[in-house]
Tab-separated table of C-alpha atoms in Angstrom:
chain	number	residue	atom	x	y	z
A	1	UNK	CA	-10.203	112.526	231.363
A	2	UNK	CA	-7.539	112.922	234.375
A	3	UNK	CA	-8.056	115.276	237.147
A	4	UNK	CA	-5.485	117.014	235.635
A	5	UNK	CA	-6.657	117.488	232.576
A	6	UNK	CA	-10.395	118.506	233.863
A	7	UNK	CA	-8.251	121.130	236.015
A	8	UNK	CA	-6.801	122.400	232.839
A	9	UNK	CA	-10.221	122.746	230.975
A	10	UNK	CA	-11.936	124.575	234.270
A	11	UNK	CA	-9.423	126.501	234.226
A	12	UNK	CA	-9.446	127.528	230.421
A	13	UNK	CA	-13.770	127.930	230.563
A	14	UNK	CA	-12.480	130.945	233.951
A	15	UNK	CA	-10.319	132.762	231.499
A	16	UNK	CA	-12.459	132.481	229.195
A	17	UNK	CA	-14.968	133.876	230.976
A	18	UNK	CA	-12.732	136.607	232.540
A	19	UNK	CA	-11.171	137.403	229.377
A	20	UNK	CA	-11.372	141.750	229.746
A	21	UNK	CA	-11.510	141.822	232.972
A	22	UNK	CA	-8.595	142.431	235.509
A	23	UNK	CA	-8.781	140.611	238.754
A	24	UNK	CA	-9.018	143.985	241.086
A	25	UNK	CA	-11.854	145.268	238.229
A	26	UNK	CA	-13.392	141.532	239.037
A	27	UNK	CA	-13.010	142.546	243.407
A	28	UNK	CA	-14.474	146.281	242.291
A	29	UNK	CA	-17.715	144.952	240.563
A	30	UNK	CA	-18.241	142.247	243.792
A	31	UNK	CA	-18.148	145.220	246.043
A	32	UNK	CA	-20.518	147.452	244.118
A	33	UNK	CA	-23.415	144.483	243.392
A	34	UNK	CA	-22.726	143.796	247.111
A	35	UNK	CA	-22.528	147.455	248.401
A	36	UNK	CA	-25.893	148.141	246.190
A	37	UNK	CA	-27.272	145.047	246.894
A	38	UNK	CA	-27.221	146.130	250.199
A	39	UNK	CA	-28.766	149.583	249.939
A	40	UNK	CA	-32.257	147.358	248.193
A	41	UNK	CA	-31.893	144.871	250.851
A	42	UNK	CA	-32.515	147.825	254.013
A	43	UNK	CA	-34.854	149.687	251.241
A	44	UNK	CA	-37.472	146.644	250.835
A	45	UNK	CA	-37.151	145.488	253.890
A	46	UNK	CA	-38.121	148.789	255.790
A	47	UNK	CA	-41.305	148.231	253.246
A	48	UNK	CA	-42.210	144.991	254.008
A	49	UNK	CA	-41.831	146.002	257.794
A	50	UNK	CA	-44.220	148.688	257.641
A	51	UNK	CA	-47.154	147.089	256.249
A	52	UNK	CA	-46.808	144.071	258.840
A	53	UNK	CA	-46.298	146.786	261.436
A	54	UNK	CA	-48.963	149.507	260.061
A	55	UNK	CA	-52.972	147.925	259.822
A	56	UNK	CA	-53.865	150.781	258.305
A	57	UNK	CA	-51.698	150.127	255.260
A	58	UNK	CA	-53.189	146.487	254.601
A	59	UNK	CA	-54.979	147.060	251.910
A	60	UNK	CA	-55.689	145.073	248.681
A	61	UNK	CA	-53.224	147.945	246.664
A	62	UNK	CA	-50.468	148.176	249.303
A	63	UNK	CA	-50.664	144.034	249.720
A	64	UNK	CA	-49.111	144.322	245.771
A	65	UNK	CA	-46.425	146.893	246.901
A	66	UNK	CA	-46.038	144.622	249.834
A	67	UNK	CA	-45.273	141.365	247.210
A	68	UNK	CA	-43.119	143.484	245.465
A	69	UNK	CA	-40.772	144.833	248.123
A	70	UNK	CA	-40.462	140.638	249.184
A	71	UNK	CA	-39.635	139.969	246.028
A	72	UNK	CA	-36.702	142.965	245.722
A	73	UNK	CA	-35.670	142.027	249.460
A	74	UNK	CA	-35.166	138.187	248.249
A	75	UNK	CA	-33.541	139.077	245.489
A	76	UNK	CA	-31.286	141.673	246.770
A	77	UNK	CA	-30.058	138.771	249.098
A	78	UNK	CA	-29.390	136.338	246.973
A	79	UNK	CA	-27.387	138.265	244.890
A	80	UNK	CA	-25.370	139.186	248.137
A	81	UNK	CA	-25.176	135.608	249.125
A	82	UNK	CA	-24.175	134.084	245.476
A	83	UNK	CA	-21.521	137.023	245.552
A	84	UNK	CA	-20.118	135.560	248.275
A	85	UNK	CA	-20.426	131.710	247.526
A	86	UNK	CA	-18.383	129.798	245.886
A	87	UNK	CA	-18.565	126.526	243.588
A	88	UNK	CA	-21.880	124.239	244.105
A	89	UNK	CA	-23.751	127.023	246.052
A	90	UNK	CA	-23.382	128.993	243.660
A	91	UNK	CA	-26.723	127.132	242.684
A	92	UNK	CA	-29.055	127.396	244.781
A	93	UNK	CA	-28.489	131.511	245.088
A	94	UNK	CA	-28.513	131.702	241.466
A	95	UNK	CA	-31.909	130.302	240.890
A	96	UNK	CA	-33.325	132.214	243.800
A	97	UNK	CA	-32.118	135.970	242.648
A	98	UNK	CA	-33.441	134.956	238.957
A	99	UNK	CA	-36.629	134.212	240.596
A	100	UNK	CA	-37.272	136.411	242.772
A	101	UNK	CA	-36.123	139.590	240.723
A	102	UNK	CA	-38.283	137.968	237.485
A	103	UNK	CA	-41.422	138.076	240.295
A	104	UNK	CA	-40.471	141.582	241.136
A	105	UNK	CA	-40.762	143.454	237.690
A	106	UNK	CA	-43.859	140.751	237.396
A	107	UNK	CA	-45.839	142.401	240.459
A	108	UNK	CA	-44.904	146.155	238.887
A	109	UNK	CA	-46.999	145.081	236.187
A	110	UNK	CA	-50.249	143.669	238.326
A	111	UNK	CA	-49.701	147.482	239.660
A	112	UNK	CA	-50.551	149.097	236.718
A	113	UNK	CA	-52.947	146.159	235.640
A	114	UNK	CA	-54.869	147.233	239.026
A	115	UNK	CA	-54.763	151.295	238.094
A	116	UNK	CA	-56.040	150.580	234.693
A	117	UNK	CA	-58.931	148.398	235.656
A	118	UNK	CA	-60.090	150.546	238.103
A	119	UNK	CA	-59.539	153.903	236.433
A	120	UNK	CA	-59.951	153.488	233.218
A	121	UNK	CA	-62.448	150.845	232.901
A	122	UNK	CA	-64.366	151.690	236.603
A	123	UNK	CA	-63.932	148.441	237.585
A	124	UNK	CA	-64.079	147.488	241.140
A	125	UNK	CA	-63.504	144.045	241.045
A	126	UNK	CA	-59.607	143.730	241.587
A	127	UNK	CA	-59.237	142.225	245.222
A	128	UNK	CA	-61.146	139.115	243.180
A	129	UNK	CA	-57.958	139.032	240.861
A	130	UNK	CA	-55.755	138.269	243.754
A	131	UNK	CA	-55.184	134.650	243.501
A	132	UNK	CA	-55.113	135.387	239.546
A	133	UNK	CA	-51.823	137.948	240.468
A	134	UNK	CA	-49.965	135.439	242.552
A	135	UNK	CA	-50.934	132.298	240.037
A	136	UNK	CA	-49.391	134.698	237.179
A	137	UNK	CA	-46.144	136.162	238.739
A	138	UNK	CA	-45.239	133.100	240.740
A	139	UNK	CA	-45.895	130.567	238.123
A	140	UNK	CA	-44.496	132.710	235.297
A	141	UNK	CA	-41.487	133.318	237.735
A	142	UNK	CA	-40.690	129.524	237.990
A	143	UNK	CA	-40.940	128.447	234.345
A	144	UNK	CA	-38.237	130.890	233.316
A	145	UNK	CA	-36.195	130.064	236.133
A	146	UNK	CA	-36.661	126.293	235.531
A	147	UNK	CA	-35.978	127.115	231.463
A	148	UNK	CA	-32.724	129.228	232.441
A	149	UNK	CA	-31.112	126.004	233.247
A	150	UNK	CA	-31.325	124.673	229.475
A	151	UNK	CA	-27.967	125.394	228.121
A	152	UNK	CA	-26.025	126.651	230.899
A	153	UNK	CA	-23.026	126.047	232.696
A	154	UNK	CA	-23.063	127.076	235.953
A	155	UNK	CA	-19.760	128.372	238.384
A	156	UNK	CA	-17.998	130.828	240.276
A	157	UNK	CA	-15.586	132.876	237.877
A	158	UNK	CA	-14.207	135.382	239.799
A	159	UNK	CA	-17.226	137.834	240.810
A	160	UNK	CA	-20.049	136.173	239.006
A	161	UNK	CA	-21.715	133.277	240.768
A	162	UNK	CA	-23.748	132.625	238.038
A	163	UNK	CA	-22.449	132.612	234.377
A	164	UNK	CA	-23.293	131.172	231.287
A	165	UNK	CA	-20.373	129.625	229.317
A	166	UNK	CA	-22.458	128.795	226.710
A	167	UNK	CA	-23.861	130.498	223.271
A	168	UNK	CA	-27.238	128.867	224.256
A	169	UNK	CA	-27.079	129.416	227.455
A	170	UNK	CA	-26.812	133.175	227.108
A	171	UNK	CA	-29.910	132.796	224.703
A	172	UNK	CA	-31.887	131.602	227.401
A	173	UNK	CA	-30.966	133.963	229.095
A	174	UNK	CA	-32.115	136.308	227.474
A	175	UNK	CA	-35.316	134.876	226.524
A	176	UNK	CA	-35.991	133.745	230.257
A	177	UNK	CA	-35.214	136.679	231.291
A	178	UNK	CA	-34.765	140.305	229.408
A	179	UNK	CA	-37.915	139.304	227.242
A	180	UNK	CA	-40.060	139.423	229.451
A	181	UNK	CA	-38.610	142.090	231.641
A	182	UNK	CA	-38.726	144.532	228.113
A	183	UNK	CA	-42.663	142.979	227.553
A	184	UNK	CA	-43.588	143.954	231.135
A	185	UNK	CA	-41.492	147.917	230.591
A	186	UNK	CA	-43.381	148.080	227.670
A	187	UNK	CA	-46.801	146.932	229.337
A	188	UNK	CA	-46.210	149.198	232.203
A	189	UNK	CA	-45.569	151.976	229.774
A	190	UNK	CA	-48.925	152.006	227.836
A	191	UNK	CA	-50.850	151.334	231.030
A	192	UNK	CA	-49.469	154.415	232.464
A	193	UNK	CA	-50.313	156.101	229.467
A	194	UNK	CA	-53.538	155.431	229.085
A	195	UNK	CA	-54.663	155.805	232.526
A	196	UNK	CA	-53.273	159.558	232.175
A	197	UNK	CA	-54.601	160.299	229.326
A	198	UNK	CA	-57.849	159.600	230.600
A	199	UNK	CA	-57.533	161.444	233.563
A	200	UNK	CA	-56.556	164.885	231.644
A	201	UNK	CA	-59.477	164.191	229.719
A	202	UNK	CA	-61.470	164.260	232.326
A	203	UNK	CA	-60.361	167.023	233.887
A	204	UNK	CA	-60.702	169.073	230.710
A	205	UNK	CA	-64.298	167.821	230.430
A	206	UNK	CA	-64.515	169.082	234.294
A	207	UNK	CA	-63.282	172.529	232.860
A	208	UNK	CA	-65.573	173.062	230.214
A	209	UNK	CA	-68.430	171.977	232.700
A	210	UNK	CA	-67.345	173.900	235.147
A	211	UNK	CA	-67.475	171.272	237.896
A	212	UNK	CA	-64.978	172.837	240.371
A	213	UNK	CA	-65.169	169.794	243.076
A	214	UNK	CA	-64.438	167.152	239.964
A	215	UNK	CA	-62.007	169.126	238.829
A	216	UNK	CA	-59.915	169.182	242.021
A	217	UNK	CA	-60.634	165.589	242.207
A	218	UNK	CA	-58.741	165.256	238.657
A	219	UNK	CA	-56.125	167.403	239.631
A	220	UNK	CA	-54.960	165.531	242.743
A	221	UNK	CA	-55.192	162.336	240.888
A	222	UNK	CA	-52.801	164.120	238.171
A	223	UNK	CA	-50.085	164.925	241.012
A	224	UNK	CA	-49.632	161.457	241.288
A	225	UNK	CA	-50.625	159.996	238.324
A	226	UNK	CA	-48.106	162.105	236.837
A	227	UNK	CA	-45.067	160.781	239.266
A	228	UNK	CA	-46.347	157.227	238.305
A	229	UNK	CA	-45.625	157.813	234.564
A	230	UNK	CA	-42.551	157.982	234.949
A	231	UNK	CA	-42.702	154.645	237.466
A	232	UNK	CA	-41.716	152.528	234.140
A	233	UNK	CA	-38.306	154.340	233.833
A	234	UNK	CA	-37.426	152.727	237.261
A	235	UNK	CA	-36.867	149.303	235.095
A	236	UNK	CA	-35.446	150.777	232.154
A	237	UNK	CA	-32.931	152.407	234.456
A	238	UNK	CA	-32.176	149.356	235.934
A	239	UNK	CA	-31.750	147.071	233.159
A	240	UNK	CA	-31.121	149.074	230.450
A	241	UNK	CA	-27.325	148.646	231.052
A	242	UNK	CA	-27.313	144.788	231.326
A	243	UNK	CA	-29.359	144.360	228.244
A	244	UNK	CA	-26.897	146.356	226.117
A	245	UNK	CA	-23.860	143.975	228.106
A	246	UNK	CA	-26.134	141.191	227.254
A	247	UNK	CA	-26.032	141.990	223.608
A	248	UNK	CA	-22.709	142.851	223.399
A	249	UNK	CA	-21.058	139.542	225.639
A	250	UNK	CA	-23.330	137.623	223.115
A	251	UNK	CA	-21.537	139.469	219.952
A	252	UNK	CA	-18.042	140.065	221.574
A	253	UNK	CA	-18.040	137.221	224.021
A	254	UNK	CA	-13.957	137.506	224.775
A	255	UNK	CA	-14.149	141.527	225.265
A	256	UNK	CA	-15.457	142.524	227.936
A	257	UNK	CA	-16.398	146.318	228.936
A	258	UNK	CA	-15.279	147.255	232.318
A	259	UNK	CA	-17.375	150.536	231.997
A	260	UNK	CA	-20.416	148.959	230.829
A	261	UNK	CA	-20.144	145.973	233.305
A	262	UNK	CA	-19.944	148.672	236.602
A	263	UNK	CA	-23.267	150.473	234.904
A	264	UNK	CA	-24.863	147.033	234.563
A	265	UNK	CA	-24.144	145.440	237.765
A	266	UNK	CA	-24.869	149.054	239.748
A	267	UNK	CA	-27.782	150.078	238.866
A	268	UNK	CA	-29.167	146.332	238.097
A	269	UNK	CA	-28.361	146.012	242.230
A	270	UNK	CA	-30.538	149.759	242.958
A	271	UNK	CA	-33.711	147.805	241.497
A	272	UNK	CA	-35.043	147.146	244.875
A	273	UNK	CA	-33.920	150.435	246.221
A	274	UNK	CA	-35.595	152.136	243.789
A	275	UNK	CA	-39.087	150.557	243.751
A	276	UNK	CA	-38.810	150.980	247.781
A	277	UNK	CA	-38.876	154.792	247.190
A	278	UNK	CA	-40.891	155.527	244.359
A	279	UNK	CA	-43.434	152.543	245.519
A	280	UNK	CA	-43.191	152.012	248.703
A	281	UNK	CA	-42.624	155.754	250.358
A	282	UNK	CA	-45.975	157.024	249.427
A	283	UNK	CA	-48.122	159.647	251.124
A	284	UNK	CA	-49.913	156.591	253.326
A	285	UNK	CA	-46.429	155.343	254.839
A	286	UNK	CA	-44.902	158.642	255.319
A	287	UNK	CA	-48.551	159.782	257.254
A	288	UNK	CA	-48.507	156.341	259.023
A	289	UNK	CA	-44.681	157.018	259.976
A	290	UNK	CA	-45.387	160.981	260.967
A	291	UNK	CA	-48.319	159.888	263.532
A	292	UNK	CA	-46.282	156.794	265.511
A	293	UNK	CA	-43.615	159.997	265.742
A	294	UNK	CA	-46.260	161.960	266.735
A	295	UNK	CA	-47.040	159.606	269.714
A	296	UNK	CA	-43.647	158.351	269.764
A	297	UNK	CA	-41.734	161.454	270.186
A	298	UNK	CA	-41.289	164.225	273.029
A	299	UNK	CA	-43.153	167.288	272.899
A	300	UNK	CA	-39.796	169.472	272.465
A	301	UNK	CA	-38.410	167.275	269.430
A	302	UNK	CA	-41.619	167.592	267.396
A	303	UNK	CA	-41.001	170.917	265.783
A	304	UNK	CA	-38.110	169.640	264.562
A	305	UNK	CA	-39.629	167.566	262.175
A	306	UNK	CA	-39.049	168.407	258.668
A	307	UNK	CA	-43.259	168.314	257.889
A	308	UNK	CA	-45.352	167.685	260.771
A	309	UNK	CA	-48.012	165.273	260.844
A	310	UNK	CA	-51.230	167.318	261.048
A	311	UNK	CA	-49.793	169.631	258.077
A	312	UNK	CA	-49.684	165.782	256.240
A	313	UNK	CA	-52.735	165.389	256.924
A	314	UNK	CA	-54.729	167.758	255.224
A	315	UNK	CA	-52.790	166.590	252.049
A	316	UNK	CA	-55.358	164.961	249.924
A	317	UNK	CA	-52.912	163.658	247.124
A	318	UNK	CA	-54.592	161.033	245.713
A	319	UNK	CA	-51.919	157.848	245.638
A	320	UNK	CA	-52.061	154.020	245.017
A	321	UNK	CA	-53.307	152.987	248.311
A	322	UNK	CA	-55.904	156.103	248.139
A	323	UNK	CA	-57.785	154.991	245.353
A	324	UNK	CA	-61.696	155.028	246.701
A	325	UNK	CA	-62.614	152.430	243.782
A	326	UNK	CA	-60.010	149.834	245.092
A	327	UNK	CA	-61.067	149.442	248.290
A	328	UNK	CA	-64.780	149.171	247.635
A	329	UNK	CA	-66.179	145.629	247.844
């Protein structure tokens, strides 16, 4: 085959490829992954700062939110940095985001794997399990990224640095990648659900006993309990638009949806944003945060602050890193 001829073809597998998409709808979805990419990037890293900054925050639960907000930072940057590559490193970027964002909704489920055990089944146990959580995310993280590359046919068309050309290769991907994204939603999902239902239980039982200082107890745990059922929709919400552009480039591979493409590569890109907040910004790192003010700031700027720190204080929500049973040896 002449160079010629191999331009020709390269050419025909990038319109191909393109085929539904304009090239200033192509520049739009490059700056939104970017833009977004962006916004997870400052969001997980201001995570992973304060637990190397905080010692009070090192903990055996925070150390998972910790691994998770590494994994959205890395991921959020090497979706930036494939954005912005070209050609051969393209590669190296590609294989990186898969992995890293594959380890991220991993370590969501060792979460709720660490609330179950320890509030449904009154286990205390889980800081053994470490090693087990980092042998099962990382490990399960590389053999899908190493399987990804069965099939595929990797380059830079237009905004997508990686991009399978390939029927099988879009298989793969979706084995490799939305299965077991959907198994850990759906994981995360009955975990939630059973650790709630267990509480209310409880605190019904607390009722009819009437055990006043159990009861408030249950009811703290409920507050947040309550906001962590709905931690599961933070995945769905992210990924619930590229699955259905999965399905429908594998059905209608030369029609592309400009609509559904900006929905998928948006809120795919606020993954890492997301976690950071509904994670990351719990009562412990907002407390943690309100007392270096406290010591930080002047006298005259303190009553400015939208909550002060002693009034956080003598909030006794109980959260992830505030589970007694988890930090027992």
């Amino acid at each position: 085959m002449t160079s010629a001829t191999a331009a020709a073809a390269a050419e025909a597998v990038v319109r191909t490829a393109a085929a539904g998409l304009t090239g200033s709808e192509r520049r739009i979805l490059r700056g939104v992954n970017v833009g977004a990419s962006t916004l997870s990037l400052a969001g997980s890293a201001f995570i992973v700062l304060c637990y190397i900054l905080f010692k009070e925050l090192r903990k055996f639960s925070f150390k998972l939110i910790f691994f998770l907000a590494l994994s959205d930072m890395f991921c959020s940057f090497f979706s930036i940095v494939g954005d912005l590559s070209s050609g051969v490193f393209c590669y190296a970027p590609g294989y990186s985001a898969h992995f890293f964002c594959v380890a991220s909704f991993l370590w969501t489920t060792t979460i709720a794997f660490t609330l179950h055990r320890t509030v449904v089944k009154h286990k205390t146990d889980v800081e053994d399990l470490g090693s087990m959580f980092h042998l099962y995310v990382w490990g399960t993280s590389l053999a899908v990224t190493v399987m990804r590359s069965i099939g595929n046919d990797f380059g830079h068309f237009g905004s997508w640095c990686w991009t399978e050309t390939a029927r099988t290769g879009k298989v793969v991907h979706f084995i490799t990648f939305y299965a077991p994204l959907w198994g850990a939603i759906l994981y995360n999902g009955v975990t939630y659900f059973q650790v709630i239902r267990m509480l209310n239980n409880a605190a019904r039982m607390a009722v009819g006993m009437s055990d006043r200082s159990f009861h408030i107890d249950s009811r703290t745990d409920m507050k947040a309990l309550n906001r962590w059922g709905y931690y599961p929709l933070i995945l769905i919400g992210s990924w619930a638009f590229g699955t259905i552009n999965r399905i429908h480039d594998f059905i209608q591979p030369a029609h592309k949806l400009f609509w559904l493409t900006f929905l998928d590569v948006l809120f795919a890109a606020l993954m890492g944003l997301f976690n950071s907040v509904a994670y990351g910004l719990n009562s412990s790192v907002r407390r943690a945060i309100s007392e270096r003010l406290d010591l930080w700031w002047p006298e005259r700027l303190r009553r400015w602050l939208p909550v002060h720190a002693n009034q956080r204080r003598q909030q006794e929500e109980s959260e992830l890193v505030s589970l007694k049973a988890q930090d027992q040896q």
